[in-house]
C-alpha cells in the first residue's frame, strides 16, 4: 500500500503528465532510459502475453526518415480540413522526432503466446490495448524521471515497417519521442491552442445503464 506522499505522487504524475513535441538537445542517460523501458515492460497485458518490443532509435538518419514519413501523413490528413481549420491543423506541431535524442517504436506481436492467449481469444484487439498500457506506463515513468515524452501516430505503418525493417506480422503501434524540454505545459497543448478541451466528466458517467 502507499503512504500519503506516495499516493500524492501517483496522482500528481497522472494529472501533470503532458504530451510534448518540443525538445532541447540534452541527452538522456542510459539509466533513465532503462527505467522508462522497465516501466513499460511492467504494464498489464492480456493473458500476460507481453506483446511489446521496443526499437530504440538514436540515429539521426533514421529519425530523419521517420520524421519525413510523419510529415507525408500529416500533409495527406490535412485534406480532411478546410480553410482556416486546415491552416490551423498544418500549423500544429504534431511530432518532434528530429529534435528528440531518442525515439522508440513500440510494436505489437499478435502471435506472442501462441494461438490461445487467455482473454485475447474473446477480444483480439486486447493485444494492442496491452501495448497502450505499456506506453502509458512509459509516459508516467518519463514524467517521474523529469523527461518529456510525445506520442506520434501520424504515419503509414508500411513506411515505418520499411524504415525500421519490421516483419510484416508485427504492428508498429507508436513512435514515442523522449527528451528534455524547456517548456512543460500545465494543460494539453491542443487545449492551449483552442483545438479541443477537456470534457465534463459528469457528462460521461452513466448509472446502471447507458442513459
Ligand atoms: C493513441 C494516441 C496517439 C497520439 N498521437 C499523437 C500524434 O501523432 N501527434 C501528437 O502531437 N499527439 C499525439 N497524441 C497526444 C494527444 O494529442 C494528447 O495526449 C492529447 O492532446 C492530450 O494532451 P496530454 O497528453 O498533454 O494530456 C496521441 C495520444 C494518444 C493517446
PDB file of C-alpha atoms and ligand atoms in Angstrom:
ATOM      1  CA  UNK A   1       0.000   0.000   0.000  1.00  0.00           C
ATOM      2  CA  UNK A   2       1.081   3.585  -0.500  1.00  0.00           C
ATOM      3  CA  UNK A   3       1.686   6.178   2.147  1.00  0.00           C
ATOM      4  CA  UNK A   4       0.177   9.658   1.690  1.00  0.00           C
ATOM      5  CA  UNK A   5       3.081  11.212  -0.163  1.00  0.00           C
ATOM      6  CA  UNK A   6       3.429   8.208  -2.481  1.00  0.00           C
ATOM      7  CA  UNK A   7      -0.298   8.402  -3.238  1.00  0.00           C
ATOM      8  CA  UNK A   8       0.019  12.128  -3.970  1.00  0.00           C
ATOM      9  CA  UNK A   9       2.974  11.394  -6.249  1.00  0.00           C
ATOM     10  CA  UNK A  10       0.922   8.979  -8.342  1.00  0.00           C
ATOM     11  CA  UNK A  11      -1.957  11.428  -8.785  1.00  0.00           C
ATOM     12  CA  UNK A  12       0.454  14.289  -9.484  1.00  0.00           C
ATOM     13  CA  UNK A  13       2.009  12.262 -12.310  1.00  0.00           C
ATOM     14  CA  UNK A  14      -1.421  11.338 -13.708  1.00  0.00           C
ATOM     15  CA  UNK A  15      -2.675  14.927 -13.713  1.00  0.00           C
ATOM     16  CA  UNK A  16       0.527  16.730 -14.708  1.00  0.00           C
ATOM     17  CA  UNK A  17       1.922  14.378 -17.380  1.00  0.00           C
ATOM     18  CA  UNK A  18       1.765  16.041 -20.795  1.00  0.00           C
ATOM     19  CA  UNK A  19       2.292  15.137 -24.433  1.00  0.00           C
ATOM     20  CA  UNK A  20       5.378  17.097 -25.533  1.00  0.00           C
ATOM     21  CA  UNK A  21       6.725  17.613 -29.023  1.00  0.00           C
ATOM     22  CA  UNK A  22       9.467  20.207 -28.425  1.00  0.00           C
ATOM     23  CA  UNK A  23      12.813  19.100 -27.078  1.00  0.00           C
ATOM     24  CA  UNK A  24      16.155  20.709 -26.360  1.00  0.00           C
ATOM     25  CA  UNK A  25      19.237  18.714 -27.265  1.00  0.00           C
ATOM     26  CA  UNK A  26      20.105  17.402 -23.782  1.00  0.00           C
ATOM     27  CA  UNK A  27      20.773  13.655 -23.938  1.00  0.00           C
ATOM     28  CA  UNK A  28      19.010  11.055 -21.781  1.00  0.00           C
ATOM     29  CA  UNK A  29      21.145   8.857 -19.528  1.00  0.00           C
ATOM     30  CA  UNK A  30      21.125   5.093 -20.041  1.00  0.00           C
ATOM     31  CA  UNK A  31      19.781   4.615 -16.501  1.00  0.00           C
ATOM     32  CA  UNK A  32      16.754   6.815 -17.104  1.00  0.00           C
ATOM     33  CA  UNK A  33      16.069   5.204 -20.445  1.00  0.00           C
ATOM     34  CA  UNK A  34      16.236   1.757 -18.844  1.00  0.00           C
ATOM     35  CA  UNK A  35      13.877   2.833 -16.065  1.00  0.00           C
ATOM     36  CA  UNK A  36      11.360   4.011 -18.669  1.00  0.00           C
ATOM     37  CA  UNK A  37      11.654   0.782 -20.672  1.00  0.00           C
ATOM     38  CA  UNK A  38      11.350  -1.275 -17.483  1.00  0.00           C
ATOM     39  CA  UNK A  39       8.180   0.624 -16.524  1.00  0.00           C
ATOM     40  CA  UNK A  40       6.716  -0.204 -19.935  1.00  0.00           C
ATOM     41  CA  UNK A  41       7.643  -3.848 -19.535  1.00  0.00           C
ATOM     42  CA  UNK A  42       5.801  -3.995 -16.190  1.00  0.00           C
ATOM     43  CA  UNK A  43       2.475  -2.976 -17.726  1.00  0.00           C
ATOM     44  CA  UNK A  44      -0.523  -5.275 -17.511  1.00  0.00           C
ATOM     45  CA  UNK A  45      -1.186  -7.366 -20.619  1.00  0.00           C
ATOM     46  CA  UNK A  46      -3.949  -9.710 -21.695  1.00  0.00           C
ATOM     47  CA  UNK A  47      -3.139 -13.275 -20.563  1.00  0.00           C
ATOM     48  CA  UNK A  48       0.264 -11.808 -19.546  1.00  0.00           C
ATOM     49  CA  UNK A  49       1.226 -12.057 -23.222  1.00  0.00           C
ATOM     50  CA  UNK A  50       3.598  -9.015 -23.123  1.00  0.00           C
ATOM     51  CA  UNK A  51       3.176  -8.396 -26.852  1.00  0.00           C
ATOM     52  CA  UNK A  52       5.558  -5.411 -26.995  1.00  0.00           C
ATOM     53  CA  UNK A  53       9.028  -4.884 -28.417  1.00  0.00           C
ATOM     54  CA  UNK A  54      10.965  -1.614 -28.253  1.00  0.00           C
ATOM     55  CA  UNK A  55      13.087  -0.349 -31.150  1.00  0.00           C
ATOM     56  CA  UNK A  56      15.266   2.354 -29.613  1.00  0.00           C
ATOM     57  CA  UNK A  57      16.350   4.900 -32.225  1.00  0.00           C
ATOM     58  CA  UNK A  58      19.163   7.378 -31.702  1.00  0.00           C
ATOM     59  CA  UNK A  59      20.474   7.513 -35.279  1.00  0.00           C
ATOM     60  CA  UNK A  60      19.815  10.961 -36.773  1.00  0.00           C
ATOM     61  CA  UNK A  61      19.499   9.384 -40.226  1.00  0.00           C
ATOM     62  CA  UNK A  62      16.741   7.023 -39.092  1.00  0.00           C
ATOM     63  CA  UNK A  63      14.998   9.862 -37.207  1.00  0.00           C
ATOM     64  CA  UNK A  64      15.039  11.990 -40.384  1.00  0.00           C
ATOM     65  CA  UNK A  65      13.380   9.200 -42.346  1.00  0.00           C
ATOM     66  CA  UNK A  66      10.710   8.679 -39.674  1.00  0.00           C
ATOM     67  CA  UNK A  67      10.019  12.413 -39.447  1.00  0.00           C
ATOM     68  CA  UNK A  68       9.669  12.547 -43.237  1.00  0.00           C
ATOM     69  CA  UNK A  69       7.151   9.668 -43.151  1.00  0.00           C
ATOM     70  CA  UNK A  70       5.149  11.532 -40.497  1.00  0.00           C
ATOM     71  CA  UNK A  71       5.130  14.758 -42.471  1.00  0.00           C
ATOM     72  CA  UNK A  72       3.876  12.966 -45.567  1.00  0.00           C
ATOM     73  CA  UNK A  73       0.991  11.603 -43.484  1.00  0.00           C
ATOM     74  CA  UNK A  74       0.218  14.956 -41.866  1.00  0.00           C
ATOM     75  CA  UNK A  75       0.021  16.560 -45.322  1.00  0.00           C
ATOM     76  CA  UNK A  76      -2.250  13.736 -46.514  1.00  0.00           C
ATOM     77  CA  UNK A  77      -4.547  14.107 -43.495  1.00  0.00           C
ATOM     78  CA  UNK A  78      -4.851  17.859 -43.953  1.00  0.00           C
ATOM     79  CA  UNK A  79      -7.243  17.109 -46.818  1.00  0.00           C
ATOM     80  CA  UNK A  80      -9.916  16.449 -44.171  1.00  0.00           C
ATOM     81  CA  UNK A  81      -9.872  20.072 -43.061  1.00  0.00           C
ATOM     82  CA  UNK A  82     -10.799  23.172 -44.981  1.00  0.00           C
ATOM     83  CA  UNK A  83      -9.917  26.858 -44.967  1.00  0.00           C
ATOM     84  CA  UNK A  84      -8.922  28.237 -41.584  1.00  0.00           C
ATOM     85  CA  UNK A  85      -9.126  24.829 -39.859  1.00  0.00           C
ATOM     86  CA  UNK A  86      -6.700  23.372 -42.416  1.00  0.00           C
ATOM     87  CA  UNK A  87      -4.218  26.192 -41.843  1.00  0.00           C
ATOM     88  CA  UNK A  88      -4.509  25.667 -38.095  1.00  0.00           C
ATOM     89  CA  UNK A  89      -4.076  21.888 -38.429  1.00  0.00           C
ATOM     90  CA  UNK A  90      -0.941  22.319 -40.526  1.00  0.00           C
ATOM     91  CA  UNK A  91       0.448  24.823 -38.031  1.00  0.00           C
ATOM     92  CA  UNK A  92       0.190  22.336 -35.142  1.00  0.00           C
ATOM     93  CA  UNK A  93       3.477  20.742 -34.154  1.00  0.00           C
ATOM     94  CA  UNK A  94       2.483  17.083 -34.190  1.00  0.00           C
ATOM     95  CA  UNK A  95       5.865  15.425 -33.807  1.00  0.00           C
ATOM     96  CA  UNK A  96       9.354  16.241 -32.529  1.00  0.00           C
ATOM     97  CA  UNK A  97      11.277  13.231 -33.825  1.00  0.00           C
ATOM     98  CA  UNK A  98      14.247  15.138 -35.295  1.00  0.00           C
ATOM     99  CA  UNK A  99      14.915  17.099 -32.079  1.00  0.00           C
ATOM    100  CA  UNK A 100      14.306  14.349 -29.527  1.00  0.00           C
ATOM    101  CA  UNK A 101      17.508  12.484 -28.592  1.00  0.00           C
ATOM    102  CA  UNK A 102      15.620   9.177 -28.507  1.00  0.00           C
ATOM    103  CA  UNK A 103      12.565   7.887 -30.321  1.00  0.00           C
ATOM    104  CA  UNK A 104      11.218   4.433 -29.547  1.00  0.00           C
ATOM    105  CA  UNK A 105       8.985   2.452 -31.853  1.00  0.00           C
ATOM    106  CA  UNK A 106       6.757   0.240 -29.741  1.00  0.00           C
ATOM    107  CA  UNK A 107       5.384  -2.735 -31.580  1.00  0.00           C
ATOM    108  CA  UNK A 108       2.758  -5.408 -31.006  1.00  0.00           C
ATOM    109  CA  UNK A 109       3.350  -9.055 -31.837  1.00  0.00           C
ATOM    110  CA  UNK A 110      -0.136 -10.629 -32.136  1.00  0.00           C
ATOM    111  CA  UNK A 111       1.395 -14.117 -32.299  1.00  0.00           C
ATOM    112  CA  UNK A 112       3.201 -13.907 -28.963  1.00  0.00           C
ATOM    113  CA  UNK A 113       1.938 -16.500 -26.510  1.00  0.00           C
ATOM    114  CA  UNK A 114       0.620 -18.766 -29.286  1.00  0.00           C
ATOM    115  CA  UNK A 115      -2.909 -19.210 -30.548  1.00  0.00           C
ATOM    116  CA  UNK A 116      -4.710 -19.315 -27.203  1.00  0.00           C
ATOM    117  CA  UNK A 117      -3.891 -16.345 -25.021  1.00  0.00           C
ATOM    118  CA  UNK A 118      -6.328 -16.053 -22.117  1.00  0.00           C
ATOM    119  CA  UNK A 119      -8.724 -13.175 -22.800  1.00  0.00           C
ATOM    120  CA  UNK A 120      -7.407 -12.367 -26.270  1.00  0.00           C
ATOM    121  CA  UNK A 121      -9.476 -15.226 -27.674  1.00  0.00           C
ATOM    122  CA  UNK A 122     -12.623 -13.164 -26.989  1.00  0.00           C
ATOM    123  CA  UNK A 123     -11.362  -9.703 -27.908  1.00  0.00           C
ATOM    124  CA  UNK A 124      -8.405  -9.876 -30.309  1.00  0.00           C
ATOM    125  CA  UNK A 125      -7.535  -6.175 -30.032  1.00  0.00           C
ATOM    126  CA  UNK A 126      -6.673  -6.673 -26.357  1.00  0.00           C
ATOM    127  CA  UNK A 127      -3.089  -7.251 -27.580  1.00  0.00           C
ATOM    128  CA  UNK A 128      -2.937  -3.654 -28.851  1.00  0.00           C
ATOM    129  CA  UNK A 129      -4.686  -2.422 -25.708  1.00  0.00           C
ATOM    130  CA  UNK A 130      -1.909  -4.107 -23.703  1.00  0.00           C
ATOM    131  CA  UNK A 131       0.669  -2.156 -25.701  1.00  0.00           C
ATOM    132  CA  UNK A 132      -1.267   1.042 -24.920  1.00  0.00           C
ATOM    133  CA  UNK A 133      -0.956   0.204 -21.202  1.00  0.00           C
ATOM    134  CA  UNK A 134       2.787  -0.254 -21.722  1.00  0.00           C
ATOM    135  CA  UNK A 135       3.046   3.154 -23.388  1.00  0.00           C
ATOM    136  CA  UNK A 136       1.084   4.871 -20.623  1.00  0.00           C
ATOM    137  CA  UNK A 137       3.430   3.324 -18.043  1.00  0.00           C
ATOM    138  CA  UNK A 138       6.361   4.732 -20.021  1.00  0.00           C
ATOM    139  CA  UNK A 139       4.680   8.152 -20.132  1.00  0.00           C
ATOM    140  CA  UNK A 140       4.228   8.256 -16.361  1.00  0.00           C
ATOM    141  CA  UNK A 141       7.741   6.918 -15.755  1.00  0.00           C
ATOM    142  CA  UNK A 142       9.157   9.601 -18.082  1.00  0.00           C
ATOM    143  CA  UNK A 143       7.331  12.242 -16.087  1.00  0.00           C
ATOM    144  CA  UNK A 144       8.759  10.783 -12.874  1.00  0.00           C
ATOM    145  CA  UNK A 145      12.256  10.958 -14.404  1.00  0.00           C
ATOM    146  CA  UNK A 146      11.772  14.603 -15.466  1.00  0.00           C
ATOM    147  CA  UNK A 147      11.751  13.596 -19.124  1.00  0.00           C
ATOM    148  CA  UNK A 148       9.218  14.780 -21.690  1.00  0.00           C
ATOM    149  CA  UNK A 149       7.502  12.294 -23.967  1.00  0.00           C
ATOM    150  CA  UNK A 150       5.467  12.696 -27.126  1.00  0.00           C
ATOM    151  CA  UNK A 151       3.318  10.043 -28.773  1.00  0.00           C
ATOM    152  CA  UNK A 152       3.402  10.153 -32.558  1.00  0.00           C
ATOM    153  CA  UNK A 153       0.829   8.202 -34.540  1.00  0.00           C
ATOM    154  CA  UNK A 154       0.786  10.117 -37.815  1.00  0.00           C
ATOM    155  CA  UNK A 155       2.407   7.650 -40.189  1.00  0.00           C
ATOM    156  CA  UNK A 156       1.614   4.837 -42.540  1.00  0.00           C
ATOM    157  CA  UNK A 157       2.584   1.546 -40.912  1.00  0.00           C
ATOM    158  CA  UNK A 158       4.109   0.354 -44.216  1.00  0.00           C
ATOM    159  CA  UNK A 159       6.543   3.323 -44.138  1.00  0.00           C
ATOM    160  CA  UNK A 160       7.614   2.630 -40.553  1.00  0.00           C
ATOM    161  CA  UNK A 161       7.928  -1.108 -41.248  1.00  0.00           C
ATOM    162  CA  UNK A 162      10.176  -0.365 -44.186  1.00  0.00           C
ATOM    163  CA  UNK A 163      12.378   2.181 -42.368  1.00  0.00           C
ATOM    164  CA  UNK A 164      12.827   0.007 -39.269  1.00  0.00           C
ATOM    165  CA  UNK A 165      12.903  -3.370 -41.008  1.00  0.00           C
ATOM    166  CA  UNK A 166       9.882  -4.626 -39.027  1.00  0.00           C
ATOM    167  CA  UNK A 167       8.474  -8.016 -40.151  1.00  0.00           C
ATOM    168  CA  UNK A 168       5.009  -7.955 -41.757  1.00  0.00           C
ATOM    169  CA  UNK A 169       3.222  -9.681 -38.849  1.00  0.00           C
ATOM    170  CA  UNK A 170       4.479  -7.124 -36.300  1.00  0.00           C
ATOM    171  CA  UNK A 171       2.400  -3.997 -35.808  1.00  0.00           C
ATOM    172  CA  UNK A 172       4.205  -0.673 -35.203  1.00  0.00           C
ATOM    173  CA  UNK A 173       1.783   0.805 -32.663  1.00  0.00           C
ATOM    174  CA  UNK A 174       3.527   4.043 -31.733  1.00  0.00           C
ATOM    175  CA  UNK A 175       6.576   6.209 -32.090  1.00  0.00           C
ATOM    176  CA  UNK A 176       7.376   7.883 -28.819  1.00  0.00           C
ATOM    177  CA  UNK A 177       9.909  10.662 -28.596  1.00  0.00           C
ATOM    178  CA  UNK A 178      11.806  11.233 -25.375  1.00  0.00           C
ATOM    179  CA  UNK A 179      13.942  14.154 -24.294  1.00  0.00           C
ATOM    180  CA  UNK A 180      14.230  17.198 -22.082  1.00  0.00           C
ATOM    181  CA  UNK A 181      12.107  20.239 -22.792  1.00  0.00           C
ATOM    182  CA  UNK A 182      12.382  23.913 -21.870  1.00  0.00           C
ATOM    183  CA  UNK A 183       8.622  24.218 -21.574  1.00  0.00           C
ATOM    184  CA  UNK A 184       6.371  21.655 -19.871  1.00  0.00           C
ATOM    185  CA  UNK A 185       2.787  22.952 -20.214  1.00  0.00           C
ATOM    186  CA  UNK A 186       0.213  22.653 -17.454  1.00  0.00           C
ATOM    187  CA  UNK A 187      -2.623  21.958 -19.909  1.00  0.00           C
ATOM    188  CA  UNK A 188      -2.775  19.755 -23.022  1.00  0.00           C
ATOM    189  CA  UNK A 189      -1.245  21.643 -25.945  1.00  0.00           C
ATOM    190  CA  UNK A 190      -4.410  21.092 -28.013  1.00  0.00           C
ATOM    191  CA  UNK A 191      -6.377  22.783 -25.237  1.00  0.00           C
ATOM    192  CA  UNK A 192      -3.925  25.680 -25.082  1.00  0.00           C
ATOM    193  CA  UNK A 193      -4.352  26.390 -28.792  1.00  0.00           C
ATOM    194  CA  UNK A 194      -8.171  26.088 -28.524  1.00  0.00           C
ATOM    195  CA  UNK A 195      -8.356  22.996 -30.707  1.00  0.00           C
ATOM    196  CA  UNK A 196     -10.087  20.777 -28.148  1.00  0.00           C
ATOM    197  CA  UNK A 197     -10.914  20.984 -24.481  1.00  0.00           C
ATOM    198  CA  UNK A 198     -11.358  18.510 -21.620  1.00  0.00           C
ATOM    199  CA  UNK A 199     -14.929  17.272 -21.468  1.00  0.00           C
ATOM    200  CA  UNK A 200     -17.001  17.435 -18.323  1.00  0.00           C
ATOM    201  CA  UNK A 201     -16.578  14.122 -16.507  1.00  0.00           C
ATOM    202  CA  UNK A 202     -20.141  14.270 -15.144  1.00  0.00           C
ATOM    203  CA  UNK A 203     -21.485  14.048 -18.705  1.00  0.00           C
ATOM    204  CA  UNK A 204     -19.573  10.832 -19.277  1.00  0.00           C
ATOM    205  CA  UNK A 205     -20.690   8.881 -16.221  1.00  0.00           C
ATOM    206  CA  UNK A 206     -23.756   6.674 -16.521  1.00  0.00           C
ATOM    207  CA  UNK A 207     -25.616   4.942 -13.732  1.00  0.00           C
ATOM    208  CA  UNK A 208     -26.565   1.289 -14.049  1.00  0.00           C
ATOM    209  CA  UNK A 209     -27.218   1.617 -17.806  1.00  0.00           C
ATOM    210  CA  UNK A 210     -26.427   3.895 -20.753  1.00  0.00           C
ATOM    211  CA  UNK A 211     -28.649   6.911 -20.294  1.00  0.00           C
TER     212      UNK A 211
HETATM  213  C1  LIG B   1      -3.064   6.899 -29.195  1.00  0.00           C
HETATM  214  C2  LIG B   1      -2.523   8.309 -29.175  1.00  0.00           C
HETATM  215  C3  LIG B   1      -1.942   8.821 -30.322  1.00  0.00           C
HETATM  216  C4  LIG B   1      -1.446  10.132 -30.327  1.00  0.00           C
HETATM  217  N1  LIG B   1      -0.838  10.616 -31.457  1.00  0.00           N
HETATM  218  C5  LIG B   1      -0.333  11.869 -31.467  1.00  0.00           C
HETATM  219  C6  LIG B   1       0.351  12.398 -32.599  1.00  0.00           C
HETATM  220  O1  LIG B   1       0.564  11.724 -33.609  1.00  0.00           O
HETATM  221  N2  LIG B   1       0.798  13.666 -32.563  1.00  0.00           N
HETATM  222  C7  LIG B   1       0.594  14.449 -31.461  1.00  0.00           C
HETATM  223  O2  LIG B   1       1.002  15.614 -31.485  1.00  0.00           O
HETATM  224  N3  LIG B   1      -0.007  13.971 -30.342  1.00  0.00           N
HETATM  225  C8  LIG B   1      -0.468  12.706 -30.333  1.00  0.00           C
HETATM  226  N4  LIG B   1      -1.063  12.217 -29.212  1.00  0.00           N
HETATM  227  C9  LIG B   1      -1.145  13.051 -27.992  1.00  0.00           C
HETATM  228  C10 LIG B   1      -2.507  13.676 -27.789  1.00  0.00           C
HETATM  229  O3  LIG B   1      -2.704  14.727 -28.704  1.00  0.00           O
HETATM  230  C11 LIG B   1      -2.560  14.201 -26.337  1.00  0.00           C
HETATM  231  O4  LIG B   1      -2.467  13.096 -25.471  1.00  0.00           O
HETATM  232  C12 LIG B   1      -3.855  14.949 -26.035  1.00  0.00           C
HETATM  233  O5  LIG B   1      -3.904  16.135 -26.794  1.00  0.00           O
HETATM  234  C13 LIG B   1      -3.998  15.298 -24.551  1.00  0.00           C
HETATM  235  O6  LIG B   1      -2.859  16.011 -24.102  1.00  0.00           O
HETATM  236  P1  LIG B   1      -1.952  15.498 -22.896  1.00  0.00           P
HETATM  237  O7  LIG B   1      -1.400  14.153 -23.294  1.00  0.00           O
HETATM  238  O8  LIG B   1      -0.873  16.543 -22.737  1.00  0.00           O
HETATM  239  O9  LIG B   1      -2.837  15.379 -21.702  1.00  0.00           O
HETATM  240  C14 LIG B   1      -1.551  10.928 -29.159  1.00  0.00           C
HETATM  241  C15 LIG B   1      -2.128  10.375 -27.998  1.00  0.00           C
HETATM  242  C16 LIG B   1      -2.586   9.088 -27.994  1.00  0.00           C
HETATM  243  C17 LIG B   1      -3.178   8.512 -26.719  1.00  0.00           C
END
